[in-house]
mmCIF file of C-alpha atoms in Angstrom:
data_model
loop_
_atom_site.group_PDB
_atom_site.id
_atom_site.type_symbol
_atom_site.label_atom_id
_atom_site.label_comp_id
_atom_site.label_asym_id
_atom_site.label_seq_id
_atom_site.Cartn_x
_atom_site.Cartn_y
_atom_site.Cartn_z
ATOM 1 C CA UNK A 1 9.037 -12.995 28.279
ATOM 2 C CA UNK A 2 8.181 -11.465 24.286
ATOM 3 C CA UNK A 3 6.146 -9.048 23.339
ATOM 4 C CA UNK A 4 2.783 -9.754 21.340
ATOM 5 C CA UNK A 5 3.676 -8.374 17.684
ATOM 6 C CA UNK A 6 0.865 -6.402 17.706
ATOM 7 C CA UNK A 7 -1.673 -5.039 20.003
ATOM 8 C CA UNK A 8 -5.587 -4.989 19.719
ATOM 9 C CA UNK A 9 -7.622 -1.801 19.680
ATOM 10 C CA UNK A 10 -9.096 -2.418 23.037
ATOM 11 C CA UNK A 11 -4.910 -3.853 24.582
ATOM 12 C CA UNK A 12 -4.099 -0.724 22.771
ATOM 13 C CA UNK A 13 -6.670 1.801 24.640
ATOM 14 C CA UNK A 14 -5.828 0.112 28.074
ATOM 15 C CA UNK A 15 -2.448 0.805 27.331
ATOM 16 C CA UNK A 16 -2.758 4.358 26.821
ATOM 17 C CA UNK A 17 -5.485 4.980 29.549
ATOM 18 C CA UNK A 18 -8.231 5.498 26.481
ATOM 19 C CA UNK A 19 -11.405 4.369 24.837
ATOM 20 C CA UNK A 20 -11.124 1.947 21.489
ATOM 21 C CA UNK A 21 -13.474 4.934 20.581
ATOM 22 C CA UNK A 22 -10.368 7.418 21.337
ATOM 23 C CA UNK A 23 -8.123 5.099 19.299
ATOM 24 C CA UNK A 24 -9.653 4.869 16.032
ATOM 25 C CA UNK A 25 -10.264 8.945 16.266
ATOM 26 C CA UNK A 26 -6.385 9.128 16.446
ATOM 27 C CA UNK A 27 -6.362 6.787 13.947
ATOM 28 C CA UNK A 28 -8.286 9.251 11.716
ATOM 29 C CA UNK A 29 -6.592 12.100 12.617
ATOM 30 C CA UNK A 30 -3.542 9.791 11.256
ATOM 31 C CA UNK A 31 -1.858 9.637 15.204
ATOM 32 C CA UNK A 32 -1.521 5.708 14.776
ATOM 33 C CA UNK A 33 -1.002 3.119 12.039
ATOM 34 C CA UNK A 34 -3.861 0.556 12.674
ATOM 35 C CA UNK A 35 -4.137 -2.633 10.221
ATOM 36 C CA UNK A 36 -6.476 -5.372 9.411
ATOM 37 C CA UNK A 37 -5.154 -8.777 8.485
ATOM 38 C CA UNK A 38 -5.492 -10.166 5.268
ATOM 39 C CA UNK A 39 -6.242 -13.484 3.259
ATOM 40 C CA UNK A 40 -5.951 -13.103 -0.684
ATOM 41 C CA UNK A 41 -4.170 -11.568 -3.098
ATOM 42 C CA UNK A 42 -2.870 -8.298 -3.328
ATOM 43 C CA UNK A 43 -1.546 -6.307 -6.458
ATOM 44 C CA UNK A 44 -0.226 -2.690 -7.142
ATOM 45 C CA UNK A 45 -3.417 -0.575 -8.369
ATOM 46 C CA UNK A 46 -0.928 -0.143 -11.571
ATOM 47 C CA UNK A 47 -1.260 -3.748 -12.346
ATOM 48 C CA UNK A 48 -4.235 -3.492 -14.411
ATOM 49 C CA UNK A 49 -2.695 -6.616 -16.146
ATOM 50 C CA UNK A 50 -2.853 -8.986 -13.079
ATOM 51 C CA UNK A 51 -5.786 -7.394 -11.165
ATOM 52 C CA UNK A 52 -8.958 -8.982 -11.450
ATOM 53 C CA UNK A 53 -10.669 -8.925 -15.069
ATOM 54 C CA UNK A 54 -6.757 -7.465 -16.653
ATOM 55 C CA UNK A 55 -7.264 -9.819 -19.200
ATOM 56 C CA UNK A 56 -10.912 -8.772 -20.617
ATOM 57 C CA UNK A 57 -9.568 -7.444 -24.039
ATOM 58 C CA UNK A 58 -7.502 -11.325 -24.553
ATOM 59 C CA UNK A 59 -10.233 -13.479 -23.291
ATOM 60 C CA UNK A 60 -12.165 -11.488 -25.585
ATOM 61 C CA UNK A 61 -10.211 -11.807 -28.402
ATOM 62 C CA UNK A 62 -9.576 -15.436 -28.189
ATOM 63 C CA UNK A 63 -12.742 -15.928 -28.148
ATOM 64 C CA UNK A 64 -13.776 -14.008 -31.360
ATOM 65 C CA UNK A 65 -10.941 -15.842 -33.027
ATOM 66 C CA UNK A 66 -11.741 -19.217 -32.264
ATOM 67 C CA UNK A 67 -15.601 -18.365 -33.384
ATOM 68 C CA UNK A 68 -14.292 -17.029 -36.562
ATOM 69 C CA UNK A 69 -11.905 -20.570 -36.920
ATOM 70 C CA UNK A 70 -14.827 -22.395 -36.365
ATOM 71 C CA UNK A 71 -16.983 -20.892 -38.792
ATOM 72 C CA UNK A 72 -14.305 -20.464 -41.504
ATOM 73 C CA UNK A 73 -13.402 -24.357 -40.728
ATOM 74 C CA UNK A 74 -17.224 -25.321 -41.221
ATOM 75 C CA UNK A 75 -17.231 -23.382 -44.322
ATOM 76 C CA UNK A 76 -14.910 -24.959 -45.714
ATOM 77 C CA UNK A 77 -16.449 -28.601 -45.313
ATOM 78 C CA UNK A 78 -19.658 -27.061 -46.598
ATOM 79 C CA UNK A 79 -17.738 -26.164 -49.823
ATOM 80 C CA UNK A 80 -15.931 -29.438 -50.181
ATOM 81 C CA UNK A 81 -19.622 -31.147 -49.878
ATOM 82 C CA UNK A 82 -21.531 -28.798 -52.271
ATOM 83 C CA UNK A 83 -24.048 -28.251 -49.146
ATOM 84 C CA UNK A 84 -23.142 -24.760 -49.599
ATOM 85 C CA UNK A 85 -26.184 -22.060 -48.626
ATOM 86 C CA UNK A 86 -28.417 -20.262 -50.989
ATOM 87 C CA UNK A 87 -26.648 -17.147 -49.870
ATOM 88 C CA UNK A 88 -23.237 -18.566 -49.378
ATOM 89 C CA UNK A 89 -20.621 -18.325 -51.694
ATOM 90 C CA UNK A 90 -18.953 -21.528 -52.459
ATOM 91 C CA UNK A 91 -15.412 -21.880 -52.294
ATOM 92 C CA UNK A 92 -12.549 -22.956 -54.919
ATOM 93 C CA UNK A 93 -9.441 -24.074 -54.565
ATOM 94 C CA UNK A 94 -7.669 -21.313 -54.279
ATOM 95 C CA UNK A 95 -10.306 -19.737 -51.524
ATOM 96 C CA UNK A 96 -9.519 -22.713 -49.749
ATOM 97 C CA UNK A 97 -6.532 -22.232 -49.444
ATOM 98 C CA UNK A 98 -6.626 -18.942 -48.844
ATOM 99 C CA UNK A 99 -8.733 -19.557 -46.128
ATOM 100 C CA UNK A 100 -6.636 -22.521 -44.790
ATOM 101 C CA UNK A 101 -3.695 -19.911 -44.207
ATOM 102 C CA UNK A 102 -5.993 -17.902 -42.376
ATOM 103 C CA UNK A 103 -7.042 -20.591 -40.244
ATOM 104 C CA UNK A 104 -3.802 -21.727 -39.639
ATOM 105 C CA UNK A 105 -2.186 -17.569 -38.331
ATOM 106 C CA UNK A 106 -5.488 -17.312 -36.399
ATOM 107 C CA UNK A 107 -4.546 -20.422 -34.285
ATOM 108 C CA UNK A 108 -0.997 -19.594 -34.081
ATOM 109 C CA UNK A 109 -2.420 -16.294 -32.149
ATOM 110 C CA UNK A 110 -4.670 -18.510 -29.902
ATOM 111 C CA UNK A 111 -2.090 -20.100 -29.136
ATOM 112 C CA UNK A 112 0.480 -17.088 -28.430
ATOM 113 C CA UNK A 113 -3.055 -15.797 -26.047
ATOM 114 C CA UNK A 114 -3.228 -18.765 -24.365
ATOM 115 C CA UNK A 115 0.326 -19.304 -23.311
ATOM 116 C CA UNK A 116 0.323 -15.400 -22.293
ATOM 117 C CA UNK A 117 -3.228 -16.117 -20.095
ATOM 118 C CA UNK A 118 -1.519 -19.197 -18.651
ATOM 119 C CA UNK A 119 1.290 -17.279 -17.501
ATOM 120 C CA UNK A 120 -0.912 -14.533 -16.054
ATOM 121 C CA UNK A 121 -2.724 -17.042 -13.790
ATOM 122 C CA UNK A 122 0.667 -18.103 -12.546
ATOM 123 C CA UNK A 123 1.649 -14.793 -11.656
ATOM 124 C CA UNK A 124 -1.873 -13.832 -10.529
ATOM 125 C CA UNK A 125 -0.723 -16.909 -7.686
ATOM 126 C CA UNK A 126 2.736 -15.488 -6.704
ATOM 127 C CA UNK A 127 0.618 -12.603 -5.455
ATOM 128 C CA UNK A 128 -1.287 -14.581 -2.688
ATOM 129 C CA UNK A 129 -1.002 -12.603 0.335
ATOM 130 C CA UNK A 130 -1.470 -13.528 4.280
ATOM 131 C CA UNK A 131 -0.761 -10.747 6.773
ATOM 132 C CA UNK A 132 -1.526 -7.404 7.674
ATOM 133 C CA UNK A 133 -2.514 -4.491 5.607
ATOM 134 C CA UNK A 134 -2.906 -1.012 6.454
ATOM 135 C CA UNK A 135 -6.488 0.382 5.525
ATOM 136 C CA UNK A 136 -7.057 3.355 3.323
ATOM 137 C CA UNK A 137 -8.933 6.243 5.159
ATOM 138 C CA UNK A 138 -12.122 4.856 3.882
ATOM 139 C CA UNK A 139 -12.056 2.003 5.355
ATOM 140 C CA UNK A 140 -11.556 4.017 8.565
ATOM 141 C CA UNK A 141 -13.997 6.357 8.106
ATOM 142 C CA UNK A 142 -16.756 3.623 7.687
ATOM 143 C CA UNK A 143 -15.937 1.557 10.819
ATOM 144 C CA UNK A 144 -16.134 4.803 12.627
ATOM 145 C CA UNK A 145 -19.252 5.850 11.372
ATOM 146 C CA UNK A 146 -21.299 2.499 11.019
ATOM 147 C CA UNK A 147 -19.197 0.125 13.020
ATOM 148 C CA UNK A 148 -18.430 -2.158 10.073
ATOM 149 C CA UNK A 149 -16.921 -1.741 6.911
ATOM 150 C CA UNK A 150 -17.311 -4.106 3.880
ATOM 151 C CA UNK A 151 -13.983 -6.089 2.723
ATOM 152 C CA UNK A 152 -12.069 -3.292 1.086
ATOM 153 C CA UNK A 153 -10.669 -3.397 -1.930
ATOM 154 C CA UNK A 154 -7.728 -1.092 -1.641
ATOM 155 C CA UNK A 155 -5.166 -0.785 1.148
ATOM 156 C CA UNK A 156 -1.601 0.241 1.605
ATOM 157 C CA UNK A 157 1.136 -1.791 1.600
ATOM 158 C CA UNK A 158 1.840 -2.723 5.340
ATOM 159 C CA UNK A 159 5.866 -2.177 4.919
ATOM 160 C CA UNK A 160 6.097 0.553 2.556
ATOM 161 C CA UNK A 161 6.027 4.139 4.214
ATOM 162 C CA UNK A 162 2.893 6.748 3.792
ATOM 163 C CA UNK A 163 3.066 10.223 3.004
ATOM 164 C CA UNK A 164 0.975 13.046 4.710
ATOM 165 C CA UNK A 165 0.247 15.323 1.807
ATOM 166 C CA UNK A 166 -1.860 18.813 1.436
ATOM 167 C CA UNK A 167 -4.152 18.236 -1.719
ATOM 168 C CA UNK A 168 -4.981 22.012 -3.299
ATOM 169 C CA UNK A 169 -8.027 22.532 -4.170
ATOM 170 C CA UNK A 170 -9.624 20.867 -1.907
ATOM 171 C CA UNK A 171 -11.557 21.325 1.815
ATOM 172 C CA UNK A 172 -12.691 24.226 3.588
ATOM 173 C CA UNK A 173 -9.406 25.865 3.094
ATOM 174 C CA UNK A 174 -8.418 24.851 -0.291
ATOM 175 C CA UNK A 175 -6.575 22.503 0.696
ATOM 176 C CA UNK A 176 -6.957 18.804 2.304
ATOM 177 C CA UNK A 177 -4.179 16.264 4.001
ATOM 178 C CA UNK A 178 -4.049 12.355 2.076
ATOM 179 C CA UNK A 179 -1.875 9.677 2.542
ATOM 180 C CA UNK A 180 0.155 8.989 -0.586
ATOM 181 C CA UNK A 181 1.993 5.762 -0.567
ATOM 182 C CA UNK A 182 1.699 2.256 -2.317
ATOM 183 C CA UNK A 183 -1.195 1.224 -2.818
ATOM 184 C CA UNK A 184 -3.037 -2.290 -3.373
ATOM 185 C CA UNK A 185 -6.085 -3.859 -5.654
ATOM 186 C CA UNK A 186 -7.179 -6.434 -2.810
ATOM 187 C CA UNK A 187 -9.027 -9.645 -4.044
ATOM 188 C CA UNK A 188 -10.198 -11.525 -1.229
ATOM 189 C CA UNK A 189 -10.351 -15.734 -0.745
ATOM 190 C CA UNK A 190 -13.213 -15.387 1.295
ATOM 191 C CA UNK A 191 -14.478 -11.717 1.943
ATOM 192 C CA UNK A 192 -15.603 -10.499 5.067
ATOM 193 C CA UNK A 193 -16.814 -6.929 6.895
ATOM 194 C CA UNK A 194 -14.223 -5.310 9.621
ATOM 195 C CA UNK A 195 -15.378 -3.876 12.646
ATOM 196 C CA UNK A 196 -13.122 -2.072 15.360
ATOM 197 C CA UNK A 197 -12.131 -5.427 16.454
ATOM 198 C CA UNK A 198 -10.593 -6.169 13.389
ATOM 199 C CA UNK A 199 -8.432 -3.739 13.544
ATOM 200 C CA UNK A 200 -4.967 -3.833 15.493
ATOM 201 C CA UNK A 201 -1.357 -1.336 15.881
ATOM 202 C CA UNK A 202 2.417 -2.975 15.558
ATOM 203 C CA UNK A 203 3.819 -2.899 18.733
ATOM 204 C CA UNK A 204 6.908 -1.964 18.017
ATOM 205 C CA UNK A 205 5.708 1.236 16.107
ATOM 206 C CA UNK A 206 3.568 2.056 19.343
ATOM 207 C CA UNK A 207 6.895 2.062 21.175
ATOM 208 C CA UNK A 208 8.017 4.310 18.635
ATOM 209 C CA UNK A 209 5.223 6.673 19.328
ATOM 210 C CA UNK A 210 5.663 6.449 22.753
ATOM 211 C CA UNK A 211 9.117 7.174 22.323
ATOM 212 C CA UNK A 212 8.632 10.014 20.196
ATOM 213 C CA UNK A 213 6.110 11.525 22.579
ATOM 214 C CA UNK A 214 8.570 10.588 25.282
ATOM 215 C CA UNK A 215 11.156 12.334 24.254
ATOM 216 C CA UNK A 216 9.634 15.904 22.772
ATOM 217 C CA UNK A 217 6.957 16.057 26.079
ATOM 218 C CA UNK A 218 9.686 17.877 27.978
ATOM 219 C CA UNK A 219 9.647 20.734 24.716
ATOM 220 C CA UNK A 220 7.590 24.021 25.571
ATOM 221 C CA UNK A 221 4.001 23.922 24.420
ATOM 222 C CA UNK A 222 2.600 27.246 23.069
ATOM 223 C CA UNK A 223 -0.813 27.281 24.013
ATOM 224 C CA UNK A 224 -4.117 29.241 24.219
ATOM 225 C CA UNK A 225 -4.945 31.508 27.098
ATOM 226 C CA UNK A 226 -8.472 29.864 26.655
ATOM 227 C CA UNK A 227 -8.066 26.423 26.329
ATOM 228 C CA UNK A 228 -5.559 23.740 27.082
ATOM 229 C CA UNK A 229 -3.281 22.112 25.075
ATOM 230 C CA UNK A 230 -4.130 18.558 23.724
ATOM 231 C CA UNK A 231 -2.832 15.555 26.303
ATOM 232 C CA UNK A 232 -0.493 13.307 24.495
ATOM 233 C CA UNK A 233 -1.725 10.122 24.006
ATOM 234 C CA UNK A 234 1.259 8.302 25.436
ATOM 235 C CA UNK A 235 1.814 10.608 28.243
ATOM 236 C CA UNK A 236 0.929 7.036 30.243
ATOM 237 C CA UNK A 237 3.447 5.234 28.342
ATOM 238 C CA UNK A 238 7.423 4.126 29.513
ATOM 239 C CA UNK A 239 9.009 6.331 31.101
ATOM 240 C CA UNK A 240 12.459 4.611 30.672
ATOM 241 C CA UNK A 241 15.467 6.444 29.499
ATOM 242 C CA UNK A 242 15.738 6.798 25.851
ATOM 243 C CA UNK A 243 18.020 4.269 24.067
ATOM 244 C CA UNK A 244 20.551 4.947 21.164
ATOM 245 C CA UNK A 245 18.339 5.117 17.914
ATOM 246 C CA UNK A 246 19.911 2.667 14.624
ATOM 247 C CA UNK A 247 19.799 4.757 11.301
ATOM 248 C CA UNK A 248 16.629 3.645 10.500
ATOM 249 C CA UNK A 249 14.845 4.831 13.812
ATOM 250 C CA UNK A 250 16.842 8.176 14.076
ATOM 251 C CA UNK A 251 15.698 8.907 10.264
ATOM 252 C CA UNK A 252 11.467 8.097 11.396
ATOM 253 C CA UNK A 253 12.020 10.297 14.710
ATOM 254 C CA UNK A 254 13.806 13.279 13.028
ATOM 255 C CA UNK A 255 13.349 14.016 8.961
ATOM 256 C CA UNK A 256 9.861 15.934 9.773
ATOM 257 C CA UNK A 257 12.448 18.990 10.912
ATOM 258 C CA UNK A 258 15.723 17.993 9.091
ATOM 259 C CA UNK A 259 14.628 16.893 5.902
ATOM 260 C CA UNK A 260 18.387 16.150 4.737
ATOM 261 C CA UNK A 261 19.050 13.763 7.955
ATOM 262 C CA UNK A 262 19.502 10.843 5.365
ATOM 263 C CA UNK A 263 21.752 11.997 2.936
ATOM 264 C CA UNK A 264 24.116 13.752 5.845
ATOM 265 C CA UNK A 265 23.634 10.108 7.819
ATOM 266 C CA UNK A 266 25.603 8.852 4.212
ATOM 267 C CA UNK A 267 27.972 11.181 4.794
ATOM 268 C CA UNK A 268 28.645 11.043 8.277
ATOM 269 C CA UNK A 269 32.165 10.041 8.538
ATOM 270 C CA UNK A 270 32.805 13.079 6.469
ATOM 271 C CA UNK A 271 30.650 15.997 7.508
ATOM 272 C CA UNK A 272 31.526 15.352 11.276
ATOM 273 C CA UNK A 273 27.872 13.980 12.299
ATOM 274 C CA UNK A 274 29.950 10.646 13.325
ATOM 275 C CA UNK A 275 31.951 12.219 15.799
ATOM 276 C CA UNK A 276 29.324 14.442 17.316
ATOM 277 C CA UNK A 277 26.343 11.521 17.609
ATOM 278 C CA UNK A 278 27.409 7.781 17.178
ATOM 279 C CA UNK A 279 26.765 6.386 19.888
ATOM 280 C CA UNK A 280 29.992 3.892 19.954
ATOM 281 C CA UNK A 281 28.120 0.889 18.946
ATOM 282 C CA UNK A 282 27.781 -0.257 15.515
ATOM 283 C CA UNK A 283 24.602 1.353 13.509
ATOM 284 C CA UNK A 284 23.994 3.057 16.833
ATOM 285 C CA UNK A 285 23.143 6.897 17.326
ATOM 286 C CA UNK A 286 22.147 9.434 19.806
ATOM 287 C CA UNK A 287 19.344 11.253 18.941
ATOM 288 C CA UNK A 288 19.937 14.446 20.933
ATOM 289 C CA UNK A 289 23.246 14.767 19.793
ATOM 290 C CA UNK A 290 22.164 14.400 16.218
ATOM 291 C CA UNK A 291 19.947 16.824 16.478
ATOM 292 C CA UNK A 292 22.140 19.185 18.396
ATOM 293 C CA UNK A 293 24.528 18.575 15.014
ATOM 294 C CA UNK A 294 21.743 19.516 12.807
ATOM 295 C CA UNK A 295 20.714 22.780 14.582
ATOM 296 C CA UNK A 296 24.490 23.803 15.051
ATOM 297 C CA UNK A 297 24.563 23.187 11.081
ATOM 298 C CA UNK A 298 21.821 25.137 10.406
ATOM 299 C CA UNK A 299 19.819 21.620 9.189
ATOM 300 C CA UNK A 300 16.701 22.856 11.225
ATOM 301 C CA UNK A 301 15.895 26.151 10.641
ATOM 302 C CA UNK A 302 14.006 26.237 14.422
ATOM 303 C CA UNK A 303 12.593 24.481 17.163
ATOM 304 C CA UNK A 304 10.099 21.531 16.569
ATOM 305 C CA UNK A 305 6.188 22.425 17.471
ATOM 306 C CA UNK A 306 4.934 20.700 20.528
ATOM 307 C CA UNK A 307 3.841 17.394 19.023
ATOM 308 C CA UNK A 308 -0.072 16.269 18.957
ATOM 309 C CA UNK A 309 -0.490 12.950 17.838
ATOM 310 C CA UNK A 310 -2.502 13.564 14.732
ATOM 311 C CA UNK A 311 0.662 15.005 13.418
ATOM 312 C CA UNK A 312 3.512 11.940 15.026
ATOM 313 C CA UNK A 313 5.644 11.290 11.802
ATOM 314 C CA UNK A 314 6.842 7.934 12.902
ATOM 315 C CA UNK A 315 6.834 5.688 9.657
ATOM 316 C CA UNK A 316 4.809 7.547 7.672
ATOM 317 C CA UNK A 317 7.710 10.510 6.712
ATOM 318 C CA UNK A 318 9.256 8.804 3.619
ATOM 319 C CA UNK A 319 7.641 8.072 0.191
ATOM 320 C CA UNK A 320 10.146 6.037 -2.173
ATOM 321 C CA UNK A 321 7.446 4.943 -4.648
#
């Protein structure tokens, strides 16, 4: 038996004993990475080269210039005939040829244009794209509010991680949360509206949730005399024992407290993390021995808060771009 790759809204709410409704809130409240799947192509937002009309200013100019070699070449034949205008001034020899070397640099520019357009439609085709994407709030926002959301234009790149960020300056209290990773200029083959159906999570990064949640459920929760603390979502998930974590995993699970996890990971061998965490097989760890290394070595400065899923780091921790 295999697992599905990825799960649909609705698998996903069964799964954690909620409502698709529930889902896309945590969604919103950035709990989940949900995704759409894609048909097109797909460029940085930085591309303005490749993107869609990049080459306005070229076409342009190619344009003008084979106008003006058309009109200079016609003037020319006028001149050569005598069926030069009443307001046109006919041309000698010498104009000619002055205008003959004209001619002949304009084309050679064409030409240079066209080669360069050629090579941009080849490149514009290297960029076709099938597969899932990961929508931008908006997108989010819409299909909770009116169900559907029109073929967006901008996503983020479905393997490249997302940063939580606080924006000054903005919301209630000066400041606001948004996602800053890599984002994409979509251009769709055929264009259609999402709805909550088209959405769907990675199963493997729900296991990594549900391993996360797993393993920090146990940690005290300070909460208010008045109300209760938030559920977990995946408080219905696996309870299986946690596994050894590779680098990789141990890095998503952990950097929110000990930001310098991956350089001392580099230096393992050396600043005795090895010893006190591998696991014994290759690229294997133990997570609560890493962290007991980290808190020993003064790494993380105190105890994690009790973890709501609006604020589950899993993927979204690192921003390389």
């Amino acid at each position: 038996m295999f697992d599905s790759p990825t799960l649909s809204v609705s698998e996903l709410a069964e799964r954690w004993k909620k409502t698709p409704r529930q889902i896309l809130d945590y969604a919103q409240a950035l709990g989940v990475p949900l995704y759409f799947m894609f048909d097109g192509l797909a460029f940085d937002v930085s591309d303005e080269w490749l993107r869609f009309n990049g080459d306005f200013f070229e076409s342009r100019e190619l344009e003008t210039l084979r106008e003006g070699i058309a009109s200079n070449e016609s003037w020319i034949l006028r001149s050569v005939r005598g069926q030069n205008g009443k307001f046109e001034q006919p041309l000698d020899s010498e104009g000619i040829r002055e205008l003959r070397t004209r001619i002949d640099a304009d084309k050679e520019e064409c030409k240079r244009i066209c080669e360069r357009l050629a090579k941009r439609e080849i490149d514009r085709k290297k960029m076709t794209y099938r597969g899932l994407m990961r929508p931008a709030p908006l997108t989010l926002l819409e299909i909770q509010r009116d169900g559907t959301a029109p073929s967006p234009h901008k996503a983020f790149h479905p393997q490249m991680p997302v940063k939580v960020m606080m924006l000054p300056g903005r919301g209630f209290d000066g400041s606001a949360p948004i996602l800053d990773g890599r984002l994409l200029a979509l251009e769709w083959f055929t264009a259609r509206a999402l709805t909550i159906d088209s959405l769907c999570a990675v199963t493997a990064e729900v296991k990594a949730i549900e391993a996360y949640l797993k393993a920090h459920q146990a940690a005290p929760v300070e909460s208010d005399s008045k109300t209760d603390s938030p559920a977990p979502v995946a408080d219905s998930a696996s309870t299986a024992h946690e596994m050894p974590m590779k680098k990789a995993a141990l890095i998503t699970a952990l950097e929110y407290e000990w930001p310098s996890i991956e350089a001392d990971l580099s230096e393992a061998a050396r600043n005795g993390l090895k010893n006190a965490a591998h696991a014994g097989t290759h690229g294997d760890w133990d997570k609560a021995k890493a962290r007991a290394w980290a808190v020993s070595k003064g790494k993380i400065k105190q105890a994690a808060p009790a973890l709501h899923p609006a604020i589950w780091p899993g993927t979204v921790t690192r921003n390389r771009n």
